Amino acid sequence: MLVEDMEEQAGASVAHKKKHRESSVKCFGVDMSPDNIAVAMVYFVQGVLGLSRLAVSFFMKDDLHLDPAETAIIAGFSALPWLVKPLYGFISDSFPLFGYRRRSYLVLSGLLGAFSWALMATLVDSKYSAASCILLGSLSVAFSDVVVDSMVVERARGESQSMSGSLQSLCWGSSAFGGIVSSYFSGSLVDAYGVRFVFGVTALLPLITSAVAVLVKEKPMLGQARGPYISSTANNFIESAKQNLFQLWDAVREPNVFLPTLFIFLWQATPQSDSAMFFFTTNKLGFTPEFLGRVKLVTSVASLIGVGLYNGFLKNVPLRKIFLVTTIIGAALGMTQVLLVTGLNRHLGISDEWFAVGDNLIITVLGQASFMPVLVLAARICPEGMEATLFATLMSISNGGSVLGGLIGAGLTQLLGVTKDNFNNLAALIILCNLSSLLPLPLLRLLPQDNPEADTKGSEDIEMKSN
């Protein structure tokens, strides 16, 4: 008995030391186990892929010689994979590849992303092939996002609210760090080496997602290669999909869900003039890629400030009041771009560069703070038992509104005759886009009655995922 007792104590001591070694490294209060390292790295890749955004814009403008309207259409087209994110979850859960539901799809997503950017770096020479490759790259990121989100949900299940918040902070912090790291270099690399070089570097980044997939602890599901099993799985998938669609429809058509969803869609669907402003700042004002990279760095930090502003001062403010005030102030601040277009800022003694930096900083802070209530509202109206599916669906609808807004903006750009060389009506386009952002305000009554306590509860779990 004495020997057995000593062996038990020795075993317990070894286990304690092993556990201590495994949990000795923490980030955001989360033990950096292999699983959590994989999650953090996938989110980091999502952030650092912003390296290619400026390169894509300059490639379409300078190499493909597209107009602002065509650029806006391609940008909207590339966002289509984000509109069907729930479908990726169904596929990952119901069709394991090579016996794995998570590992295999992370590897596949990384390879698909690397393939798409490799094509951009070598063979793409038309707007149709560029749109197809950008679409594949977007699909890669969207699918890996769904897979890694499901991993976070699995790890957060049964944990305390504090630990769940720490997991979300790890995810958001990794993505934000990747975005900030890539911001400045996105412009300087284009300036120094050209867009094809940046695409080549970007092609290497998704391979990190494929590489860290081996760190995911997942038990293989045996028997996946058998024909009858695949047939049975397909049938189960179809039945499960039908059941989920019926449940989703029953939830969405409820007035307390449908009406706020309609407001979110319309609020996001207002037209945008971003593509036209990019052409104006580069072709007319002569902003270099390096300078635009610095502006992008400022806006990345501004997004963090916007999240902090909401978290510190606005999360207990009624949603209707936040939407009303931020939309009105945002429309007014958006009008300041007219000063840049008309050159009035120089008469006020402010250079184009400093005005652009300050304008983007303020608008980004306000935009991020005003988008946070969308996430809170989506979380609040999700009925119990369908939180994950309905939240993903609401985010897809929100993304759909943004795509529609981009397409409407492209149509207005074309209608007003704004091209890569003609900016005579750009001021009118900016005024029209900003005034249209006020149109959803009469529909604020579609939102549920304000409940600050519910707002706080809903925001705690998702505010750090806003990126």
PDB file of N, CA and C in Angstrom, residues 290-383:
ATOM      1  N   GLU A 290       3.113  53.889 -51.098  1.00  0.00           N
ATOM      2  CA  GLU A 290       3.700  53.929 -49.758  1.00  0.00           C
ATOM      3  C   GLU A 290       2.882  54.816 -48.829  1.00  0.00           C
ATOM      4  N   PHE A 291       2.453  55.986 -49.339  1.00  0.00           N
ATOM      5  CA  PHE A 291       1.642  56.875 -48.505  1.00  0.00           C
ATOM      6  C   PHE A 291       0.301  56.239 -48.175  1.00  0.00           C
ATOM      7  N   LEU A 292      -0.335  55.596 -49.157  1.00  0.00           N
ATOM      8  CA  LEU A 292      -1.626  54.941 -48.894  1.00  0.00           C
ATOM      9  C   LEU A 292      -1.459  53.796 -47.897  1.00  0.00           C
ATOM     10  N   GLY A 293      -0.277  53.158 -47.899  1.00  0.00           N
ATOM     11  CA  GLY A 293      -0.002  52.147 -46.881  1.00  0.00           C
ATOM     12  C   GLY A 293       0.029  52.748 -45.491  1.00  0.00           C
ATOM     13  N   ARG A 294       0.595  53.945 -45.379  1.00  0.00           N
ATOM     14  CA  ARG A 294       0.606  54.624 -44.081  1.00  0.00           C
ATOM     15  C   ARG A 294      -0.814  54.987 -43.646  1.00  0.00           C
ATOM     16  N   VAL A 295      -1.618  55.434 -44.613  1.00  0.00           N
ATOM     17  CA  VAL A 295      -3.018  55.744 -44.300  1.00  0.00           C
ATOM     18  C   VAL A 295      -3.738  54.481 -43.821  1.00  0.00           C
ATOM     19  N   LYS A 296      -3.442  53.364 -44.466  1.00  0.00           N
ATOM     20  CA  LYS A 296      -4.066  52.102 -44.079  1.00  0.00           C
ATOM     21  C   LYS A 296      -3.643  51.690 -42.671  1.00  0.00           C
ATOM     22  N   LEU A 297      -2.398  51.965 -42.320  1.00  0.00           N
ATOM     23  CA  LEU A 297      -1.927  51.688 -40.962  1.00  0.00           C
ATOM     24  C   LEU A 297      -2.696  52.533 -39.958  1.00  0.00           C
ATOM     25  N   VAL A 298      -2.903  53.798 -40.289  1.00  0.00           N
ATOM     26  CA  VAL A 298      -3.660  54.686 -39.395  1.00  0.00           C
ATOM     27  C   VAL A 298      -5.091  54.186 -39.226  1.00  0.00           C
ATOM     28  N   THR A 299      -5.730  53.748 -40.318  1.00  0.00           N
ATOM     29  CA  THR A 299      -7.106  53.277 -40.219  1.00  0.00           C
ATOM     30  C   THR A 299      -7.199  51.963 -39.452  1.00  0.00           C
ATOM     31  N   SER A 300      -6.152  51.126 -39.541  1.00  0.00           N
ATOM     32  CA  SER A 300      -6.159  49.881 -38.770  1.00  0.00           C
ATOM     33  C   SER A 300      -6.135  50.183 -37.276  1.00  0.00           C
ATOM     34  N   VAL A 301      -5.283  51.127 -36.880  1.00  0.00           N
ATOM     35  CA  VAL A 301      -5.238  51.534 -35.468  1.00  0.00           C
ATOM     36  C   VAL A 301      -6.542  52.226 -35.087  1.00  0.00           C
ATOM     37  N   ALA A 302      -7.112  52.988 -36.019  1.00  0.00           N
ATOM     38  CA  ALA A 302      -8.370  53.678 -35.746  1.00  0.00           C
ATOM     39  C   ALA A 302      -9.500  52.694 -35.480  1.00  0.00           C
ATOM     40  N   SER A 303      -9.459  51.537 -36.139  1.00  0.00           N
ATOM     41  CA  SER A 303     -10.479  50.520 -35.883  1.00  0.00           C
ATOM     42  C   SER A 303     -10.406  50.043 -34.434  1.00  0.00           C
ATOM     43  N   LEU A 304      -9.185  49.887 -33.934  1.00  0.00           N
ATOM     44  CA  LEU A 304      -9.029  49.499 -32.530  1.00  0.00           C
ATOM     45  C   LEU A 304      -9.592  50.581 -31.615  1.00  0.00           C
ATOM     46  N   ILE A 305      -9.339  51.850 -31.960  1.00  0.00           N
ATOM     47  CA  ILE A 305      -9.856  52.946 -31.151  1.00  0.00           C
ATOM     48  C   ILE A 305     -11.381  52.948 -31.178  1.00  0.00           C
ATOM     49  N   GLY A 306     -11.967  52.638 -32.349  1.00  0.00           N
ATOM     50  CA  GLY A 306     -13.422  52.584 -32.457  1.00  0.00           C
ATOM     51  C   GLY A 306     -14.028  51.508 -31.576  1.00  0.00           C
ATOM     52  N   VAL A 307     -13.381  50.331 -31.545  1.00  0.00           N
ATOM     53  CA  VAL A 307     -13.855  49.259 -30.671  1.00  0.00           C
ATOM     54  C   VAL A 307     -13.747  49.683 -29.209  1.00  0.00           C
ATOM     55  N   GLY A 308     -12.620  50.309 -28.862  1.00  0.00           N
ATOM     56  CA  GLY A 308     -12.447  50.778 -27.490  1.00  0.00           C
ATOM     57  C   GLY A 308     -13.458  51.849 -27.125  1.00  0.00           C
ATOM     58  N   LEU A 309     -13.775  52.736 -28.065  1.00  0.00           N
ATOM     59  CA  LEU A 309     -14.772  53.775 -27.832  1.00  0.00           C
ATOM     60  C   LEU A 309     -16.133  53.170 -27.526  1.00  0.00           C
ATOM     61  N   TYR A 310     -16.509  52.176 -28.320  1.00  0.00           N
ATOM     62  CA  TYR A 310     -17.799  51.530 -28.070  1.00  0.00           C
ATOM     63  C   TYR A 310     -17.784  50.785 -26.739  1.00  0.00           C
ATOM     64  N   ASN A 311     -16.712  50.027 -26.505  1.00  0.00           N
ATOM     65  CA  ASN A 311     -16.633  49.213 -25.295  1.00  0.00           C
ATOM     66  C   ASN A 311     -16.609  50.080 -24.036  1.00  0.00           C
ATOM     67  N   GLY A 312     -15.962  51.245 -24.125  1.00  0.00           N
ATOM     68  CA  GLY A 312     -15.807  52.072 -22.940  1.00  0.00           C
ATOM     69  C   GLY A 312     -16.954  53.013 -22.663  1.00  0.00           C
ATOM     70  N   PHE A 313     -17.621  53.484 -23.734  1.00  0.00           N
ATOM     71  CA  PHE A 313     -18.595  54.556 -23.531  1.00  0.00           C
ATOM     72  C   PHE A 313     -19.981  54.292 -24.121  1.00  0.00           C
ATOM     73  N   LEU A 314     -20.093  53.406 -25.105  1.00  0.00           N
ATOM     74  CA  LEU A 314     -21.356  53.310 -25.848  1.00  0.00           C
ATOM     75  C   LEU A 314     -22.126  52.013 -25.642  1.00  0.00           C
ATOM     76  N   LYS A 315     -21.523  50.991 -25.032  1.00  0.00           N
ATOM     77  CA  LYS A 315     -22.198  49.701 -25.017  1.00  0.00           C
ATOM     78  C   LYS A 315     -23.439  49.693 -24.136  1.00  0.00           C
ATOM     79  N   ASN A 316     -23.583  50.671 -23.252  1.00  0.00           N
ATOM     80  CA  ASN A 316     -24.784  50.752 -22.421  1.00  0.00           C
ATOM     81  C   ASN A 316     -25.783  51.783 -22.939  1.00  0.00           C
ATOM     82  N   VAL A 317     -25.446  52.413 -24.070  1.00  0.00           N
ATOM     83  CA  VAL A 317     -26.342  53.386 -24.678  1.00  0.00           C
ATOM     84  C   VAL A 317     -27.373  52.641 -25.531  1.00  0.00           C
ATOM     85  N   PRO A 318     -28.655  53.033 -25.502  1.00  0.00           N
ATOM     86  CA  PRO A 318     -29.673  52.358 -26.325  1.00  0.00           C
ATOM     87  C   PRO A 318     -29.274  52.301 -27.796  1.00  0.00           C
ATOM     88  N   LEU A 319     -29.578  51.164 -28.426  1.00  0.00           N
ATOM     89  CA  LEU A 319     -29.166  50.947 -29.812  1.00  0.00           C
ATOM     90  C   LEU A 319     -29.734  51.988 -30.764  1.00  0.00           C
ATOM     91  N   ARG A 320     -30.993  52.316 -30.588  1.00  0.00           N
ATOM     92  CA  ARG A 320     -31.609  53.285 -31.500  1.00  0.00           C
ATOM     93  C   ARG A 320     -30.872  54.618 -31.458  1.00  0.00           C
ATOM     94  N   LYS A 321     -30.489  55.044 -30.278  1.00  0.00           N
ATOM     95  CA  LYS A 321     -29.784  56.315 -30.139  1.00  0.00           C
ATOM     96  C   LYS A 321     -28.413  56.233 -30.804  1.00  0.00           C
ATOM     97  N   ILE A 322     -27.705  55.088 -30.657  1.00  0.00           N
ATOM     98  CA  ILE A 322     -26.385  54.944 -31.283  1.00  0.00           C
ATOM     99  C   ILE A 322     -26.504  55.008 -32.794  1.00  0.00           C
ATOM    100  N   PHE A 323     -27.458  54.262 -33.361  1.00  0.00           N
ATOM    101  CA  PHE A 323     -27.645  54.277 -34.817  1.00  0.00           C
ATOM    102  C   PHE A 323     -27.980  55.677 -35.305  1.00  0.00           C
ATOM    103  N   LEU A 324     -28.849  56.368 -34.588  1.00  0.00           N
ATOM    104  CA  LEU A 324     -29.279  57.703 -35.006  1.00  0.00           C
ATOM    105  C   LEU A 324     -28.104  58.686 -34.990  1.00  0.00           C
ATOM    106  N   VAL A 325     -27.406  58.749 -33.874  1.00  0.00           N
ATOM    107  CA  VAL A 325     -26.344  59.747 -33.716  1.00  0.00           C
ATOM    108  C   VAL A 325     -25.156  59.446 -34.635  1.00  0.00           C
ATOM    109  N   THR A 326     -24.695  58.184 -34.655  1.00  0.00           N
ATOM    110  CA  THR A 326     -23.520  57.858 -35.465  1.00  0.00           C
ATOM    111  C   THR A 326     -23.800  58.001 -36.962  1.00  0.00           C
ATOM    112  N   THR A 327     -25.022  57.702 -37.393  1.00  0.00           N
ATOM    113  CA  THR A 327     -25.349  57.841 -38.816  1.00  0.00           C
ATOM    114  C   THR A 327     -25.357  59.306 -39.226  1.00  0.00           C
ATOM    115  N   ILE A 328     -25.941  60.161 -38.405  1.00  0.00           N
ATOM    116  CA  ILE A 328     -25.990  61.591 -38.732  1.00  0.00           C
ATOM    117  C   ILE A 328     -24.586  62.190 -38.723  1.00  0.00           C
ATOM    118  N   ILE A 329     -23.812  61.888 -37.672  1.00  0.00           N
ATOM    119  CA  ILE A 329     -22.443  62.421 -37.609  1.00  0.00           C
ATOM    120  C   ILE A 329     -21.594  61.848 -38.748  1.00  0.00           C
ATOM    121  N   GLY A 330     -21.777  60.555 -39.053  1.00  0.00           N
ATOM    122  CA  GLY A 330     -21.016  59.939 -40.127  1.00  0.00           C
ATOM    123  C   GLY A 330     -21.309  60.572 -41.475  1.00  0.00           C
ATOM    124  N   ALA A 331     -22.582  60.883 -41.729  1.00  0.00           N
ATOM    125  CA  ALA A 331     -22.940  61.538 -42.990  1.00  0.00           C
ATOM    126  C   ALA A 331     -22.312  62.926 -43.073  1.00  0.00           C
ATOM    127  N   ALA A 332     -22.323  63.649 -41.963  1.00  0.00           N
ATOM    128  CA  ALA A 332     -21.734  64.992 -41.952  1.00  0.00           C
ATOM    129  C   ALA A 332     -20.224  64.930 -42.177  1.00  0.00           C
ATOM    130  N   LEU A 333     -19.545  63.995 -41.484  1.00  0.00           N
ATOM    131  CA  LEU A 333     -18.098  63.872 -41.661  1.00  0.00           C
ATOM    132  C   LEU A 333     -17.740  63.372 -43.055  1.00  0.00           C
ATOM    133  N   GLY A 334     -18.593  62.495 -43.612  1.00  0.00           N
ATOM    134  CA  GLY A 334     -18.331  62.012 -44.961  1.00  0.00           C
ATOM    135  C   GLY A 334     -18.343  63.130 -45.986  1.00  0.00           C
ATOM    136  N   MET A 335     -19.110  64.189 -45.712  1.00  0.00           N
ATOM    137  CA  MET A 335     -19.163  65.337 -46.618  1.00  0.00           C
ATOM    138  C   MET A 335     -17.826  66.067 -46.700  1.00  0.00           C
ATOM    139  N   THR A 336     -16.983  65.888 -45.674  1.00  0.00           N
ATOM    140  CA  THR A 336     -15.698  66.599 -45.690  1.00  0.00           C
ATOM    141  C   THR A 336     -14.812  66.161 -46.851  1.00  0.00           C
ATOM    142  N   GLN A 337     -15.096  64.995 -47.446  1.00  0.00           N
ATOM    143  CA  GLN A 337     -14.322  64.582 -48.612  1.00  0.00           C
ATOM    144  C   GLN A 337     -14.514  65.531 -49.788  1.00  0.00           C
ATOM    145  N   VAL A 338     -15.641  66.260 -49.771  1.00  0.00           N
ATOM    146  CA  VAL A 338     -15.877  67.260 -50.823  1.00  0.00           C
ATOM    147  C   VAL A 338     -14.795  68.345 -50.771  1.00  0.00           C
ATOM    148  N   LEU A 339     -14.332  68.680 -49.554  1.00  0.00           N
ATOM    149  CA  LEU A 339     -13.251  69.669 -49.423  1.00  0.00           C
ATOM    150  C   LEU A 339     -11.996  69.191 -50.127  1.00  0.00           C
ATOM    151  N   LEU A 340     -11.697  67.888 -49.999  1.00  0.00           N
ATOM    152  CA  LEU A 340     -10.507  67.335 -50.646  1.00  0.00           C
ATOM    153  C   LEU A 340     -10.660  67.328 -52.160  1.00  0.00           C
ATOM    154  N   VAL A 341     -11.865  66.992 -52.626  1.00  0.00           N
ATOM    155  CA  VAL A 341     -12.109  66.912 -54.067  1.00  0.00           C
ATOM    156  C   VAL A 341     -12.047  68.289 -54.716  1.00  0.00           C
ATOM    157  N   THR A 342     -12.582  69.292 -54.031  1.00  0.00           N
ATOM    158  CA  THR A 342     -12.615  70.650 -54.594  1.00  0.00           C
ATOM    159  C   THR A 342     -11.350  71.449 -54.309  1.00  0.00           C
ATOM    160  N   GLY A 343     -10.493  70.935 -53.413  1.00  0.00           N
ATOM    161  CA  GLY A 343      -9.252  71.631 -53.088  1.00  0.00           C
ATOM    162  C   GLY A 343      -9.401  72.714 -52.045  1.00  0.00           C
ATOM    163  N   LEU A 344     -10.579  72.821 -51.420  1.00  0.00           N
ATOM    164  CA  LEU A 344     -10.787  73.853 -50.405  1.00  0.00           C
ATOM    165  C   LEU A 344      -9.894  73.652 -49.181  1.00  0.00           C
ATOM    166  N   ASN A 345      -9.487  72.398 -48.937  1.00  0.00           N
ATOM    167  CA  ASN A 345      -8.621  72.150 -47.775  1.00  0.00           C
ATOM    168  C   ASN A 345      -7.305  72.914 -47.879  1.00  0.00           C
ATOM    169  N   ARG A 346      -6.801  73.092 -49.115  1.00  0.00           N
ATOM    170  CA  ARG A 346      -5.542  73.824 -49.298  1.00  0.00           C
ATOM    171  C   ARG A 346      -5.719  75.312 -49.014  1.00  0.00           C
ATOM    172  N   HIS A 347      -6.924  75.829 -49.313  1.00  0.00           N
ATOM    173  CA  HIS A 347      -7.202  77.223 -48.973  1.00  0.00           C
ATOM    174  C   HIS A 347      -7.264  77.422 -47.467  1.00  0.00           C
ATOM    175  N   LEU A 348      -7.562  76.342 -46.735  1.00  0.00           N
ATOM    176  CA  LEU A 348      -7.589  76.406 -45.275  1.00  0.00           C
ATOM    177  C   LEU A 348      -6.219  76.137 -44.669  1.00  0.00           C
ATOM    178  N   GLY A 349      -5.220  75.920 -45.515  1.00  0.00           N
ATOM    179  CA  GLY A 349      -3.866  75.689 -45.036  1.00  0.00           C
ATOM    180  C   GLY A 349      -3.571  74.256 -44.653  1.00  0.00           C
ATOM    181  N   ILE A 350      -4.410  73.300 -45.104  1.00  0.00           N
ATOM    182  CA  ILE A 350      -4.221  71.883 -44.781  1.00  0.00           C
ATOM    183  C   ILE A 350      -3.819  71.157 -46.064  1.00  0.00           C
ATOM    184  N   SER A 351      -2.688  70.488 -46.042  1.00  0.00           N
ATOM    185  CA  SER A 351      -2.239  69.764 -47.231  1.00  0.00           C
ATOM    186  C   SER A 351      -3.153  68.574 -47.514  1.00  0.00           C
ATOM    187  N   ASP A 352      -3.093  68.102 -48.758  1.00  0.00           N
ATOM    188  CA  ASP A 352      -3.935  66.957 -49.142  1.00  0.00           C
ATOM    189  C   ASP A 352      -3.605  65.732 -48.303  1.00  0.00           C
ATOM    190  N   GLU A 353      -2.301  65.516 -48.050  1.00  0.00           N
ATOM    191  CA  GLU A 353      -1.884  64.321 -47.314  1.00  0.00           C
ATOM    192  C   GLU A 353      -2.404  64.336 -45.879  1.00  0.00           C
ATOM    193  N   TRP A 354      -2.200  65.451 -45.182  1.00  0.00           N
ATOM    194  CA  TRP A 354      -2.649  65.524 -43.789  1.00  0.00           C
ATOM    195  C   TRP A 354      -4.168  65.486 -43.698  1.00  0.00           C
ATOM    196  N   PHE A 355      -4.842  66.108 -44.647  1.00  0.00           N
ATOM    197  CA  PHE A 355      -6.307  66.077 -44.632  1.00  0.00           C
ATOM    198  C   PHE A 355      -6.811  64.651 -44.834  1.00  0.00           C
ATOM    199  N   ALA A 356      -6.186  63.920 -45.744  1.00  0.00           N
ATOM    200  CA  ALA A 356      -6.604  62.534 -46.011  1.00  0.00           C
ATOM    201  C   ALA A 356      -6.395  61.658 -44.783  1.00  0.00           C
ATOM    202  N   VAL A 357      -5.238  61.820 -44.106  1.00  0.00           N
ATOM    203  CA  VAL A 357      -4.968  61.022 -42.908  1.00  0.00           C
ATOM    204  C   VAL A 357      -5.993  61.317 -41.820  1.00  0.00           C
ATOM    205  N   GLY A 358      -6.201  62.618 -41.523  1.00  0.00           N
ATOM    206  CA  GLY A 358      -7.139  62.987 -40.471  1.00  0.00           C
ATOM    207  C   GLY A 358      -8.559  62.576 -40.789  1.00  0.00           C
ATOM    208  N   ASP A 359      -8.961  62.754 -42.042  1.00  0.00           N
ATOM    209  CA  ASP A 359     -10.318  62.403 -42.448  1.00  0.00           C
ATOM    210  C   ASP A 359     -10.561  60.904 -42.300  1.00  0.00           C
ATOM    211  N   ASN A 360      -9.617  60.087 -42.781  1.00  0.00           N
ATOM    212  CA  ASN A 360      -9.759  58.636 -42.672  1.00  0.00           C
ATOM    213  C   ASN A 360      -9.748  58.176 -41.219  1.00  0.00           C
ATOM    214  N   LEU A 361      -8.926  58.821 -40.390  1.00  0.00           N
ATOM    215  CA  LEU A 361      -8.852  58.459 -38.980  1.00  0.00           C
ATOM    216  C   LEU A 361     -10.199  58.651 -38.287  1.00  0.00           C
ATOM    217  N   ILE A 362     -10.776  59.832 -38.453  1.00  0.00           N
ATOM    218  CA  ILE A 362     -12.037  60.142 -37.762  1.00  0.00           C
ATOM    219  C   ILE A 362     -13.178  59.281 -38.291  1.00  0.00           C
ATOM    220  N   ILE A 363     -13.267  59.139 -39.613  1.00  0.00           N
ATOM    221  CA  ILE A 363     -14.368  58.376 -40.203  1.00  0.00           C
ATOM    222  C   ILE A 363     -14.276  56.903 -39.826  1.00  0.00           C
ATOM    223  N   THR A 364     -13.053  56.356 -39.756  1.00  0.00           N
ATOM    224  CA  THR A 364     -12.888  54.943 -39.399  1.00  0.00           C
ATOM    225  C   THR A 364     -13.273  54.699 -37.951  1.00  0.00           C
ATOM    226  N   VAL A 365     -12.851  55.580 -37.041  1.00  0.00           N
ATOM    227  CA  VAL A 365     -13.225  55.435 -35.629  1.00  0.00           C
ATOM    228  C   VAL A 365     -14.745  55.423 -35.490  1.00  0.00           C
ATOM    229  N   LEU A 366     -15.391  56.378 -36.138  1.00  0.00           N
ATOM    230  CA  LEU A 366     -16.851  56.458 -36.044  1.00  0.00           C
ATOM    231  C   LEU A 366     -17.510  55.261 -36.713  1.00  0.00           C
ATOM    232  N   GLY A 367     -16.974  54.843 -37.866  1.00  0.00           N
ATOM    233  CA  GLY A 367     -17.563  53.705 -38.580  1.00  0.00           C
ATOM    234  C   GLY A 367     -17.476  52.419 -37.787  1.00  0.00           C
ATOM    235  N   GLN A 368     -16.334  52.197 -37.129  1.00  0.00           N
ATOM    236  CA  GLN A 368     -16.184  50.989 -36.327  1.00  0.00           C
ATOM    237  C   GLN A 368     -17.110  51.020 -35.121  1.00  0.00           C
ATOM    238  N   ALA A 369     -17.203  52.185 -34.467  1.00  0.00           N
ATOM    239  CA  ALA A 369     -18.085  52.320 -33.308  1.00  0.00           C
ATOM    240  C   ALA A 369     -19.547  52.144 -33.705  1.00  0.00           C
ATOM    241  N   SER A 370     -19.912  52.558 -34.921  1.00  0.00           N
ATOM    242  CA  SER A 370     -21.303  52.425 -35.353  1.00  0.00           C
ATOM    243  C   SER A 370     -21.618  51.021 -35.853  1.00  0.00           C
ATOM    244  N   PHE A 371     -20.576  50.246 -36.244  1.00  0.00           N
ATOM    245  CA  PHE A 371     -20.834  48.878 -36.693  1.00  0.00           C
ATOM    246  C   PHE A 371     -21.001  47.914 -35.522  1.00  0.00           C
ATOM    247  N   MET A 372     -20.396  48.219 -34.388  1.00  0.00           N
ATOM    248  CA  MET A 372     -20.525  47.341 -33.227  1.00  0.00           C
ATOM    249  C   MET A 372     -21.982  47.071 -32.849  1.00  0.00           C
ATOM    250  N   PRO A 373     -22.882  48.086 -32.865  1.00  0.00           N
ATOM    251  CA  PRO A 373     -24.283  47.789 -32.540  1.00  0.00           C
ATOM    252  C   PRO A 373     -24.942  46.787 -33.483  1.00  0.00           C
ATOM    253  N   VAL A 374     -24.439  46.682 -34.725  1.00  0.00           N
ATOM    254  CA  VAL A 374     -24.988  45.671 -35.644  1.00  0.00           C
ATOM    255  C   VAL A 374     -24.756  44.278 -35.072  1.00  0.00           C
ATOM    256  N   LEU A 375     -23.543  44.034 -34.557  1.00  0.00           N
ATOM    257  CA  LEU A 375     -23.231  42.736 -33.962  1.00  0.00           C
ATOM    258  C   LEU A 375     -24.060  42.498 -32.705  1.00  0.00           C
ATOM    259  N   VAL A 376     -24.205  43.547 -31.881  1.00  0.00           N
ATOM    260  CA  VAL A 376     -24.991  43.422 -30.659  1.00  0.00           C
ATOM    261  C   VAL A 376     -26.443  43.122 -30.993  1.00  0.00           C
ATOM    262  N   LEU A 377     -26.982  43.838 -31.973  1.00  0.00           N
ATOM    263  CA  LEU A 377     -28.377  43.621 -32.369  1.00  0.00           C
ATOM    264  C   LEU A 377     -28.574  42.213 -32.903  1.00  0.00           C
ATOM    265  N   ALA A 378     -27.632  41.743 -33.742  1.00  0.00           N
ATOM    266  CA  ALA A 378     -27.742  40.390 -34.286  1.00  0.00           C
ATOM    267  C   ALA A 378     -27.710  39.340 -33.173  1.00  0.00           C
ATOM    268  N   ALA A 379     -26.869  39.572 -32.164  1.00  0.00           N
ATOM    269  CA  ALA A 379     -26.790  38.628 -31.059  1.00  0.00           C
ATOM    270  C   ALA A 379     -28.066  38.636 -30.220  1.00  0.00           C
ATOM    271  N   ARG A 380     -28.673  39.818 -30.068  1.00  0.00           N
ATOM    272  CA  ARG A 380     -29.855  39.940 -29.214  1.00  0.00           C
ATOM    273  C   ARG A 380     -31.075  39.244 -29.794  1.00  0.00           C
ATOM    274  N   ILE A 381     -31.241  39.308 -31.121  1.00  0.00           N
ATOM    275  CA  ILE A 381     -32.479  38.805 -31.710  1.00  0.00           C
ATOM    276  C   ILE A 381     -32.414  37.321 -32.042  1.00  0.00           C
ATOM    277  N   CYS A 382     -31.258  36.669 -31.813  1.00  0.00           N
ATOM    278  CA  CYS A 382     -31.151  35.232 -32.092  1.00  0.00           C
ATOM    279  C   CYS A 382     -31.895  34.442 -31.019  1.00  0.00           C
ATOM    280  N   PRO A 383     -32.889  33.606 -31.403  1.00  0.00           N
ATOM    281  CA  PRO A 383     -33.605  32.810 -30.413  1.00  0.00           C
ATOM    282  C   PRO A 383     -32.736  31.693 -29.857  1.00  0.00           C
TER     283      PRO A 383
END
